[in-house]
Structures are given as structure tokens and as C-alpha cells.
Amino acid sequence: MLDLPDGTRIPLIDASVHIFFRSNRDFRSALREPYRSRGIPDVEMDWYGAPGGEYAPGTEGPNGEYPGSEPDVVGEHLFLERGVDVAVLHPMTRGVLPDRHLTSAILAAHNEMMVSRWLESGRYAERFRGTIRVCPDDISGAIREIRRWQGNPQIVQIGIPLQSRELYGKPQFWPLWEAAEEAGLPVAVHIETGSGVENPPTPSGHPRTYEQYASFMALNYIYHLMNMIAEGVFERFPRLRWVWADGAADMLTPFMWRMDTFGRPHLEQTPWAPQMPSAYLPEHVYFVQGAMDGPGDVEYAGEWFGFTGKENMVMFGSSYPHWQLDETVKVPSALSGEQREKLLWRNAAGLYGIDIDTTITTAGVR
């Protein structure tokens, strides 16, 4: 439970916790041949490393293991120190690689590690939920991986990289979205770690510095969302739910204003998507909101939160163990009580099917 400055206590679901293997040796030991002997990028994004370091201090394991790799350390930081009740894990891997089969093998190894180390064992296993990673370039392999894990009640979503070489509304991806809908699992899109063969982070090429990369990269969701709406993805798959896990809901309102303005006179060009573009957002589109999102603690934060229905879409995410991790969870004081609850736990509980009362009682928080 999270203790707020006004003295109230409120449940907290952290929808974005990044986990890793303990080391490169640990990672390779989980791969099978012929992939174990292949050349594979390191987990760091070498081109755009954060100047002060990628990770928050104290997030390493007790013996120098990679930050975010030890379940007990992560659990203590989240559940005992930060007031988190449930954490949604998102394994970080090695980038978009030219060999789709190698990528699928890497992702499968991360899934197996997450389930065995985090969801099936340890002191905090019942408070973790998992994201299974799949490769959109390997549709058949991705569907096999979904079917492999979809019966696990602690698996709550499917993870894919934001750095796609094609827009996610295009028909070649439709079998994957169909499998996600059939499994009842949301699809979470996150900036992938590692340095692979992905396109430049801006439509005009590569920025020079980390601050440019970090400020712009998450906004690439706009192109995917625009394409998904125009291609009729949410008409074709009405139960498909989509999470933009790197935030940037800041841009949603002006973007949808433009889409509605241009979409209104041109609906005849997309008869397979007959509604106004903004009509496809409710119950389909969600965002993780972290320390870099939103206007901050200002008097109009509640009004901003209500624009375009964002209050029903955003979910708190810490991005643990990355550098932007705040010591305390900060919530704008101008949010209403209902908006605050939606941000901190209600939206995530509804999306992921988390019974927060049962979880809190089982964990002995109250």
C-alpha cells in the first residue's frame, strides 16, 4: 500500500518493472545450440547510453549481478520500500536482430527465466505478474510461444519491441494480434534494449545525444497507432488491447485531434474502419505513465488527465531499475481521488485481471 502525503493509503500496481539475466554468462547458459554460440549484442544500448548510468543506485544483486536480475532485491525495493502491491515484469532483451529465429530463441530464454525465477519461486512470487516476449518478425514462432504460456495465470501480457521495421497495423502482423486476442492477453510495446538492426529512432535519422533520443523515441508509438486505426485493426480484433509501455500519452490528445480532423472527410477511404479515429481508443489503448510523462504537479494536471479519456488509459510504471526511478511515487495533487486511483491501480487491475484485495490480503499488507 502507498502512503500519500494527505495521509491516505491506496493500493499500487507497478505496470513496468524491467528484469534481466544476472550476467551474459547466465544468459548464454539458458540458450540451446546452435544459438548459444552465436554472436549476440550486449543488453546495453551502446549508441544512447544515459550519461549518468543506465540504472538507479543499489539495484544490483548482492554479488554484483546485473541490476533488476535478483527477485529478492527487486521485491524488497518495490514491495517493502516503495509501497507496491503487484509488479508487472517486462524482460529486457537484445534488440531487433537480423535472424528472426535467433531473436525468438533469445526471447524464449528470457520467458523461461522469468517464469522459473520470478513467478514460480521466491518470497515474492505471488506478487509478480509476467510479460512473455515474442518476435513479431517470426509470426509462427511468436504464436507458438503465446500458446505455450497462455494458460499460466501469472502471465498477463505479450511484449513486443517498439523498434519494428514495419508498422504494426499491416496485415502481416494480423495472425499475431489474432492469437493475442484469442489468448485474452494485451500486447505491450516497449523500447527494446540492445543494439540491433532497427530503424533510426526518428523519421529523419539518428539524433546525436541521449537527451534527444530519450525525449523522442517513445513518440514513435504515434506512427503505429495511426496505422493500426487506419488499417482497421481494432475493428477486425474488437477485444484486442494495446499498451504503449514507454508512456508519451502527452502526445495523444493533439495527435487524435489531428486524426479526427483529417479522418472526418476521408472515411470513404477506409470503409473497414468506419468510426472516427478517437472512437477506437476506449478499452483498446493504454499507456504506462512514468516520471517523465505528464505536466507534473501543476494546477491543470487533472484537466490534462481528462483530455481524450487519458484517465481511463494510463497506468503507473516505475521503469525499475532504470535511472528515472524516483525515490517516492509522485502523484499530482490536482488529480481527483478517482483519477488518482485509476492511475495507481484501477486501470491496471482491470486490464490485467488483478484482484488487488486478494493479493493484498495474501501478502499480509493490511
PDB file of N, CA and C in Angstrom, residues 67-151:
ATOM      1  N   PRO A  67      21.696  -5.146 -12.616  1.00  0.00           N
ATOM      2  CA  PRO A  67      20.511  -4.528 -11.992  1.00  0.00           C
ATOM      3  C   PRO A  67      19.217  -5.170 -12.494  1.00  0.00           C
ATOM      4  N   GLY A  68      18.273  -5.349 -11.585  1.00  0.00           N
ATOM      5  CA  GLY A  68      16.990  -5.920 -11.959  1.00  0.00           C
ATOM      6  C   GLY A  68      17.020  -7.396 -12.254  1.00  0.00           C
ATOM      7  N   SER A  69      18.018  -8.119 -11.724  1.00  0.00           N
ATOM      8  CA  SER A  69      18.126  -9.553 -12.038  1.00  0.00           C
ATOM      9  C   SER A  69      17.865 -10.452 -10.840  1.00  0.00           C
ATOM     10  N   GLU A  70      17.797  -9.896  -9.622  1.00  0.00           N
ATOM     11  CA  GLU A  70      17.608 -10.710  -8.431  1.00  0.00           C
ATOM     12  C   GLU A  70      16.213 -10.475  -7.851  1.00  0.00           C
ATOM     13  N   PRO A  71      15.341 -11.471  -7.899  1.00  0.00           N
ATOM     14  CA  PRO A  71      13.956 -11.280  -7.439  1.00  0.00           C
ATOM     15  C   PRO A  71      13.835 -10.764  -6.018  1.00  0.00           C
ATOM     16  N   ASP A  72      14.682 -11.249  -5.103  1.00  0.00           N
ATOM     17  CA  ASP A  72      14.566 -10.802  -3.716  1.00  0.00           C
ATOM     18  C   ASP A  72      14.941  -9.329  -3.569  1.00  0.00           C
ATOM     19  N   VAL A  73      15.972  -8.889  -4.280  1.00  0.00           N
ATOM     20  CA  VAL A  73      16.380  -7.480  -4.221  1.00  0.00           C
ATOM     21  C   VAL A  73      15.286  -6.594  -4.801  1.00  0.00           C
ATOM     22  N   VAL A  74      14.768  -6.979  -5.960  1.00  0.00           N
ATOM     23  CA  VAL A  74      13.704  -6.201  -6.591  1.00  0.00           C
ATOM     24  C   VAL A  74      12.462  -6.181  -5.707  1.00  0.00           C
ATOM     25  N   GLY A  75      12.100  -7.337  -5.158  1.00  0.00           N
ATOM     26  CA  GLY A  75      10.926  -7.406  -4.301  1.00  0.00           C
ATOM     27  C   GLY A  75      11.044  -6.523  -3.079  1.00  0.00           C
ATOM     28  N   GLU A  76      12.212  -6.516  -2.444  1.00  0.00           N
ATOM     29  CA  GLU A  76      12.397  -5.651  -1.274  1.00  0.00           C
ATOM     30  C   GLU A  76      12.259  -4.183  -1.645  1.00  0.00           C
ATOM     31  N   HIS A  77      12.875  -3.787  -2.771  1.00  0.00           N
ATOM     32  CA  HIS A  77      12.784  -2.388  -3.184  1.00  0.00           C
ATOM     33  C   HIS A  77      11.346  -1.988  -3.505  1.00  0.00           C
ATOM     34  N   LEU A  78      10.628  -2.839  -4.221  1.00  0.00           N
ATOM     35  CA  LEU A  78       9.273  -2.482  -4.659  1.00  0.00           C
ATOM     36  C   LEU A  78       8.252  -2.644  -3.545  1.00  0.00           C
ATOM     37  N   PHE A  79       8.214  -3.809  -2.932  1.00  0.00           N
ATOM     38  CA  PHE A  79       7.124  -4.143  -2.020  1.00  0.00           C
ATOM     39  C   PHE A  79       7.347  -3.634  -0.595  1.00  0.00           C
ATOM     40  N   LEU A  80       8.589  -3.642  -0.144  1.00  0.00           N
ATOM     41  CA  LEU A  80       8.847  -3.226   1.233  1.00  0.00           C
ATOM     42  C   LEU A  80       9.179  -1.742   1.348  1.00  0.00           C
ATOM     43  N   GLU A  81       9.849  -1.185   0.336  1.00  0.00           N
ATOM     44  CA  GLU A  81      10.306   0.201   0.434  1.00  0.00           C
ATOM     45  C   GLU A  81       9.430   1.189  -0.328  1.00  0.00           C
ATOM     46  N   ARG A  82       8.780   0.755  -1.406  1.00  0.00           N
ATOM     47  CA  ARG A  82       8.080   1.707  -2.266  1.00  0.00           C
ATOM     48  C   ARG A  82       6.555   1.580  -2.221  1.00  0.00           C
ATOM     49  N   GLY A  83       6.045   0.636  -1.453  1.00  0.00           N
ATOM     50  CA  GLY A  83       4.601   0.522  -1.302  1.00  0.00           C
ATOM     51  C   GLY A  83       3.876  -0.159  -2.441  1.00  0.00           C
ATOM     52  N   VAL A  84       4.602  -0.845  -3.328  1.00  0.00           N
ATOM     53  CA  VAL A  84       3.978  -1.550  -4.444  1.00  0.00           C
ATOM     54  C   VAL A  84       3.298  -2.817  -3.931  1.00  0.00           C
ATOM     55  N   ASP A  85       2.126  -3.121  -4.455  1.00  0.00           N
ATOM     56  CA  ASP A  85       1.404  -4.346  -4.089  1.00  0.00           C
ATOM     57  C   ASP A  85       1.579  -5.444  -5.127  1.00  0.00           C
ATOM     58  N   VAL A  86       1.552  -5.081  -6.417  1.00  0.00           N
ATOM     59  CA  VAL A  86       1.741  -6.032  -7.511  1.00  0.00           C
ATOM     60  C   VAL A  86       2.658  -5.377  -8.537  1.00  0.00           C
ATOM     61  N   ALA A  87       3.594  -6.142  -9.096  1.00  0.00           N
ATOM     62  CA  ALA A  87       4.525  -5.629 -10.104  1.00  0.00           C
ATOM     63  C   ALA A  87       4.404  -6.457 -11.377  1.00  0.00           C
ATOM     64  N   VAL A  88       4.250  -5.779 -12.510  1.00  0.00           N
ATOM     65  CA  VAL A  88       4.200  -6.436 -13.816  1.00  0.00           C
ATOM     66  C   VAL A  88       5.603  -6.412 -14.410  1.00  0.00           C
ATOM     67  N   LEU A  89       6.177  -7.596 -14.604  1.00  0.00           N
ATOM     68  CA  LEU A  89       7.548  -7.734 -15.083  1.00  0.00           C
ATOM     69  C   LEU A  89       7.607  -7.704 -16.601  1.00  0.00           C
ATOM     70  N   HIS A  90       8.642  -7.038 -17.129  1.00  0.00           N
ATOM     71  CA  HIS A  90       8.841  -6.960 -18.572  1.00  0.00           C
ATOM     72  C   HIS A  90      10.307  -7.272 -18.860  1.00  0.00           C
ATOM     73  N   PRO A  91      10.627  -8.487 -19.316  1.00  0.00           N
ATOM     74  CA  PRO A  91      12.026  -8.827 -19.595  1.00  0.00           C
ATOM     75  C   PRO A  91      12.610  -7.951 -20.701  1.00  0.00           C
ATOM     76  N   MET A  92      13.825  -7.452 -20.464  1.00  0.00           N
ATOM     77  CA  MET A  92      14.549  -6.666 -21.458  1.00  0.00           C
ATOM     78  C   MET A  92      15.565  -7.565 -22.146  1.00  0.00           C
ATOM     79  N   THR A  93      15.634  -7.498 -23.487  1.00  0.00           N
ATOM     80  CA  THR A  93      16.464  -8.466 -24.201  1.00  0.00           C
ATOM     81  C   THR A  93      17.543  -7.774 -25.049  1.00  0.00           C
ATOM     82  N   ARG A  94      17.732  -8.154 -26.289  1.00  0.00           N
ATOM     83  CA  ARG A  94      18.962  -7.798 -27.009  1.00  0.00           C
ATOM     84  C   ARG A  94      18.756  -7.046 -28.315  1.00  0.00           C
ATOM     85  N   GLY A  95      17.603  -6.450 -28.534  1.00  0.00           N
ATOM     86  CA  GLY A  95      17.398  -5.672 -29.746  1.00  0.00           C
ATOM     87  C   GLY A  95      16.746  -6.475 -30.860  1.00  0.00           C
ATOM     88  N   VAL A  96      16.467  -5.773 -31.966  1.00  0.00           N
ATOM     89  CA  VAL A  96      15.866  -6.386 -33.151  1.00  0.00           C
ATOM     90  C   VAL A  96      17.009  -6.916 -34.014  1.00  0.00           C
ATOM     91  N   LEU A  97      17.135  -8.222 -34.092  1.00  0.00           N
ATOM     92  CA  LEU A  97      18.267  -8.847 -34.769  1.00  0.00           C
ATOM     93  C   LEU A  97      17.887  -9.308 -36.172  1.00  0.00           C
ATOM     94  N   PRO A  98      18.865  -9.434 -37.078  1.00  0.00           N
ATOM     95  CA  PRO A  98      18.542  -9.828 -38.448  1.00  0.00           C
ATOM     96  C   PRO A  98      18.015 -11.252 -38.575  1.00  0.00           C
ATOM     97  N   ASP A  99      18.395 -12.138 -37.664  1.00  0.00           N
ATOM     98  CA  ASP A  99      17.940 -13.531 -37.698  1.00  0.00           C
ATOM     99  C   ASP A  99      16.732 -13.664 -36.759  1.00  0.00           C
ATOM    100  N   ARG A 100      15.544 -13.799 -37.331  1.00  0.00           N
ATOM    101  CA  ARG A 100      14.334 -13.851 -36.510  1.00  0.00           C
ATOM    102  C   ARG A 100      14.306 -15.090 -35.614  1.00  0.00           C
ATOM    103  N   HIS A 101      14.928 -16.181 -36.066  1.00  0.00           N
ATOM    104  CA  HIS A 101      14.933 -17.395 -35.252  1.00  0.00           C
ATOM    105  C   HIS A 101      15.847 -17.219 -34.033  1.00  0.00           C
ATOM    106  N   LEU A 102      16.956 -16.528 -34.212  1.00  0.00           N
ATOM    107  CA  LEU A 102      17.814 -16.225 -33.074  1.00  0.00           C
ATOM    108  C   LEU A 102      17.079 -15.334 -32.086  1.00  0.00           C
ATOM    109  N   THR A 103      16.386 -14.324 -32.597  1.00  0.00           N
ATOM    110  CA  THR A 103      15.619 -13.450 -31.711  1.00  0.00           C
ATOM    111  C   THR A 103      14.582 -14.244 -30.931  1.00  0.00           C
ATOM    112  N   SER A 104      13.867 -15.133 -31.591  1.00  0.00           N
ATOM    113  CA  SER A 104      12.863 -15.945 -30.896  1.00  0.00           C
ATOM    114  C   SER A 104      13.496 -16.818 -29.819  1.00  0.00           C
ATOM    115  N   ALA A 105      14.674 -17.370 -30.093  1.00  0.00           N
ATOM    116  CA  ALA A 105      15.362 -18.193 -29.100  1.00  0.00           C
ATOM    117  C   ALA A 105      15.765 -17.352 -27.890  1.00  0.00           C
ATOM    118  N   ILE A 106      16.246 -16.145 -28.129  1.00  0.00           N
ATOM    119  CA  ILE A 106      16.631 -15.243 -27.038  1.00  0.00           C
ATOM    120  C   ILE A 106      15.415 -14.893 -26.187  1.00  0.00           C
ATOM    121  N   LEU A 107      14.306 -14.587 -26.844  1.00  0.00           N
ATOM    122  CA  LEU A 107      13.100 -14.217 -26.112  1.00  0.00           C
ATOM    123  C   LEU A 107      12.553 -15.398 -25.318  1.00  0.00           C
ATOM    124  N   ALA A 108      12.583 -16.583 -25.907  1.00  0.00           N
ATOM    125  CA  ALA A 108      12.099 -17.772 -25.191  1.00  0.00           C
ATOM    126  C   ALA A 108      12.931 -18.024 -23.934  1.00  0.00           C
ATOM    127  N   ALA A 109      14.240 -17.811 -24.036  1.00  0.00           N
ATOM    128  CA  ALA A 109      15.098 -17.989 -22.863  1.00  0.00           C
ATOM    129  C   ALA A 109      14.734 -17.002 -21.768  1.00  0.00           C
ATOM    130  N   HIS A 110      14.434 -15.756 -22.147  1.00  0.00           N
ATOM    131  CA  HIS A 110      14.018 -14.762 -21.157  1.00  0.00           C
ATOM    132  C   HIS A 110      12.678 -15.139 -20.522  1.00  0.00           C
ATOM    133  N   ASN A 111      11.774 -15.673 -21.328  1.00  0.00           N
ATOM    134  CA  ASN A 111      10.479 -16.091 -20.766  1.00  0.00           C
ATOM    135  C   ASN A 111      10.648 -17.212 -19.749  1.00  0.00           C
ATOM    136  N   GLU A 112      11.473 -18.197 -20.100  1.00  0.00           N
ATOM    137  CA  GLU A 112      11.709 -19.311 -19.185  1.00  0.00           C
ATOM    138  C   GLU A 112      12.358 -18.831 -17.892  1.00  0.00           C
ATOM    139  N   MET A 113      13.314 -17.918 -18.011  1.00  0.00           N
ATOM    140  CA  MET A 113      13.956 -17.354 -16.823  1.00  0.00           C
ATOM    141  C   MET A 113      12.946 -16.631 -15.947  1.00  0.00           C
ATOM    142  N   MET A 114      12.097 -15.815 -16.547  1.00  0.00           N
ATOM    143  CA  MET A 114      11.111 -15.061 -15.774  1.00  0.00           C
ATOM    144  C   MET A 114      10.161 -15.988 -15.034  1.00  0.00           C
ATOM    145  N   VAL A 115       9.656 -16.988 -15.714  1.00  0.00           N
ATOM    146  CA  VAL A 115       8.688 -17.879 -15.078  1.00  0.00           C
ATOM    147  C   VAL A 115       9.342 -18.677 -13.964  1.00  0.00           C
ATOM    148  N   SER A 116      10.509 -19.265 -14.206  1.00  0.00           N
ATOM    149  CA  SER A 116      11.129 -20.139 -13.208  1.00  0.00           C
ATOM    150  C   SER A 116      11.674 -19.368 -12.014  1.00  0.00           C
ATOM    151  N   ARG A 117      12.283 -18.201 -12.247  1.00  0.00           N
ATOM    152  CA  ARG A 117      12.930 -17.467 -11.150  1.00  0.00           C
ATOM    153  C   ARG A 117      12.008 -16.489 -10.437  1.00  0.00           C
ATOM    154  N   TRP A 118      11.040 -15.938 -11.170  1.00  0.00           N
ATOM    155  CA  TRP A 118      10.252 -14.848 -10.618  1.00  0.00           C
ATOM    156  C   TRP A 118       8.811 -15.242 -10.290  1.00  0.00           C
ATOM    157  N   LEU A 119       8.194 -16.068 -11.125  1.00  0.00           N
ATOM    158  CA  LEU A 119       6.770 -16.365 -10.957  1.00  0.00           C
ATOM    159  C   LEU A 119       6.502 -17.667 -10.216  1.00  0.00           C
ATOM    160  N   GLU A 120       7.446 -18.603 -10.249  1.00  0.00           N
ATOM    161  CA  GLU A 120       7.212 -19.918  -9.649  1.00  0.00           C
ATOM    162  C   GLU A 120       8.014 -20.154  -8.375  1.00  0.00           C
ATOM    163  N   SER A 121       8.883 -19.239  -8.023  1.00  0.00           N
ATOM    164  CA  SER A 121       9.696 -19.443  -6.828  1.00  0.00           C
ATOM    165  C   SER A 121      10.054 -18.099  -6.213  1.00  0.00           C
ATOM    166  N   GLY A 122      10.498 -18.142  -4.955  1.00  0.00           N
ATOM    167  CA  GLY A 122      10.928 -16.925  -4.283  1.00  0.00           C
ATOM    168  C   GLY A 122       9.872 -16.356  -3.350  1.00  0.00           C
ATOM    169  N   ARG A 123      10.314 -15.452  -2.467  1.00  0.00           N
ATOM    170  CA  ARG A 123       9.438 -14.884  -1.445  1.00  0.00           C
ATOM    171  C   ARG A 123       8.294 -14.059  -1.996  1.00  0.00           C
ATOM    172  N   TYR A 124       8.492 -13.479  -3.172  1.00  0.00           N
ATOM    173  CA  TYR A 124       7.520 -12.515  -3.686  1.00  0.00           C
ATOM    174  C   TYR A 124       6.808 -13.010  -4.940  1.00  0.00           C
ATOM    175  N   ALA A 125       6.884 -14.297  -5.221  1.00  0.00           N
ATOM    176  CA  ALA A 125       6.361 -14.828  -6.478  1.00  0.00           C
ATOM    177  C   ALA A 125       4.890 -14.494  -6.687  1.00  0.00           C
ATOM    178  N   GLU A 126       4.077 -14.542  -5.623  1.00  0.00           N
ATOM    179  CA  GLU A 126       2.639 -14.314  -5.794  1.00  0.00           C
ATOM    180  C   GLU A 126       2.311 -12.861  -6.093  1.00  0.00           C
ATOM    181  N   ARG A 127       3.302 -11.960  -5.949  1.00  0.00           N
ATOM    182  CA  ARG A 127       3.050 -10.539  -6.202  1.00  0.00           C
ATOM    183  C   ARG A 127       3.618 -10.068  -7.531  1.00  0.00           C
ATOM    184  N   PHE A 128       4.261 -10.982  -8.259  1.00  0.00           N
ATOM    185  CA  PHE A 128       4.755 -10.656  -9.593  1.00  0.00           C
ATOM    186  C   PHE A 128       3.783 -11.165 -10.650  1.00  0.00           C
ATOM    187  N   ARG A 129       3.658 -10.414 -11.743  1.00  0.00           N
ATOM    188  CA  ARG A 129       2.957 -10.845 -12.947  1.00  0.00           C
ATOM    189  C   ARG A 129       3.920 -10.715 -14.116  1.00  0.00           C
ATOM    190  N   GLY A 130       3.725 -11.513 -15.167  1.00  0.00           N
ATOM    191  CA  GLY A 130       4.732 -11.587 -16.213  1.00  0.00           C
ATOM    192  C   GLY A 130       4.273 -11.158 -17.589  1.00  0.00           C
ATOM    193  N   THR A 131       5.239 -10.694 -18.362  1.00  0.00           N
ATOM    194  CA  THR A 131       5.075 -10.368 -19.783  1.00  0.00           C
ATOM    195  C   THR A 131       5.899 -11.362 -20.579  1.00  0.00           C
ATOM    196  N   ILE A 132       5.283 -12.113 -21.483  1.00  0.00           N
ATOM    197  CA  ILE A 132       6.068 -13.013 -22.323  1.00  0.00           C
ATOM    198  C   ILE A 132       6.491 -12.262 -23.576  1.00  0.00           C
ATOM    199  N   ARG A 133       7.759 -12.384 -23.908  1.00  0.00           N
ATOM    200  CA  ARG A 133       8.317 -11.684 -25.053  1.00  0.00           C
ATOM    201  C   ARG A 133       8.224 -12.571 -26.298  1.00  0.00           C
ATOM    202  N   VAL A 134       7.793 -11.965 -27.412  1.00  0.00           N
ATOM    203  CA  VAL A 134       7.731 -12.684 -28.680  1.00  0.00           C
ATOM    204  C   VAL A 134       8.300 -11.800 -29.784  1.00  0.00           C
ATOM    205  N   CYS A 135       8.672 -12.425 -30.887  1.00  0.00           N
ATOM    206  CA  CYS A 135       9.300 -11.734 -32.020  1.00  0.00           C
ATOM    207  C   CYS A 135       8.279 -11.526 -33.134  1.00  0.00           C
ATOM    208  N   PRO A 136       7.871 -10.285 -33.424  1.00  0.00           N
ATOM    209  CA  PRO A 136       6.884 -10.058 -34.486  1.00  0.00           C
ATOM    210  C   PRO A 136       7.385 -10.414 -35.889  1.00  0.00           C
ATOM    211  N   ASP A 137       8.709 -10.506 -36.055  1.00  0.00           N
ATOM    212  CA  ASP A 137       9.245 -10.914 -37.357  1.00  0.00           C
ATOM    213  C   ASP A 137       9.136 -12.418 -37.581  1.00  0.00           C
ATOM    214  N   ASP A 138       8.858 -13.139 -36.521  1.00  0.00           N
ATOM    215  CA  ASP A 138       8.716 -14.601 -36.581  1.00  0.00           C
ATOM    216  C   ASP A 138       7.302 -14.947 -36.111  1.00  0.00           C
ATOM    217  N   ILE A 139       6.328 -14.785 -36.997  1.00  0.00           N
ATOM    218  CA  ILE A 139       4.929 -14.920 -36.602  1.00  0.00           C
ATOM    219  C   ILE A 139       4.619 -16.315 -36.075  1.00  0.00           C
ATOM    220  N   SER A 140       5.047 -17.337 -36.775  1.00  0.00           N
ATOM    221  CA  SER A 140       4.725 -18.697 -36.333  1.00  0.00           C
ATOM    222  C   SER A 140       5.390 -19.003 -34.993  1.00  0.00           C
ATOM    223  N   GLY A 141       6.652 -18.565 -34.831  1.00  0.00           N
ATOM    224  CA  GLY A 141       7.321 -18.771 -33.560  1.00  0.00           C
ATOM    225  C   GLY A 141       6.674 -17.994 -32.434  1.00  0.00           C
ATOM    226  N   ALA A 142       6.215 -16.776 -32.730  1.00  0.00           N
ATOM    227  CA  ALA A 142       5.552 -15.957 -31.717  1.00  0.00           C
ATOM    228  C   ALA A 142       4.246 -16.599 -31.265  1.00  0.00           C
ATOM    229  N   ILE A 143       3.489 -17.121 -32.208  1.00  0.00           N
ATOM    230  CA  ILE A 143       2.217 -17.754 -31.859  1.00  0.00           C
ATOM    231  C   ILE A 143       2.452 -19.009 -31.030  1.00  0.00           C
ATOM    232  N   ARG A 144       3.489 -19.782 -31.357  1.00  0.00           N
ATOM    233  CA  ARG A 144       3.813 -20.962 -30.535  1.00  0.00           C
ATOM    234  C   ARG A 144       4.155 -20.548 -29.103  1.00  0.00           C
ATOM    235  N   GLU A 145       4.885 -19.456 -28.960  1.00  0.00           N
ATOM    236  CA  GLU A 145       5.280 -19.004 -27.622  1.00  0.00           C
ATOM    237  C   GLU A 145       4.062 -18.524 -26.831  1.00  0.00           C
ATOM    238  N   ILE A 146       3.141 -17.855 -27.502  1.00  0.00           N
ATOM    239  CA  ILE A 146       1.914 -17.430 -26.824  1.00  0.00           C
ATOM    240  C   ILE A 146       1.135 -18.642 -26.334  1.00  0.00           C
ATOM    241  N   ARG A 147       0.971 -19.625 -27.185  1.00  0.00           N
ATOM    242  CA  ARG A 147       0.205 -20.815 -26.807  1.00  0.00           C
ATOM    243  C   ARG A 147       0.910 -21.621 -25.722  1.00  0.00           C
ATOM    244  N   ARG A 148       2.215 -21.523 -25.687  1.00  0.00           N
ATOM    245  CA  ARG A 148       2.973 -22.231 -24.653  1.00  0.00           C
ATOM    246  C   ARG A 148       2.662 -21.692 -23.261  1.00  0.00           C
ATOM    247  N   TRP A 149       2.472 -20.374 -23.144  1.00  0.00           N
ATOM    248  CA  TRP A 149       2.366 -19.760 -21.832  1.00  0.00           C
ATOM    249  C   TRP A 149       0.985 -19.226 -21.488  1.00  0.00           C
ATOM    250  N   GLN A 150       0.051 -19.235 -22.419  1.00  0.00           N
ATOM    251  CA  GLN A 150      -1.208 -18.529 -22.191  1.00  0.00           C
ATOM    252  C   GLN A 150      -2.036 -19.111 -21.052  1.00  0.00           C
ATOM    253  N   GLY A 151      -1.808 -20.347 -20.662  1.00  0.00           N
ATOM    254  CA  GLY A 151      -2.569 -20.923 -19.567  1.00  0.00           C
ATOM    255  C   GLY A 151      -2.035 -20.579 -18.194  1.00  0.00           C
TER     256      GLY A 151
END
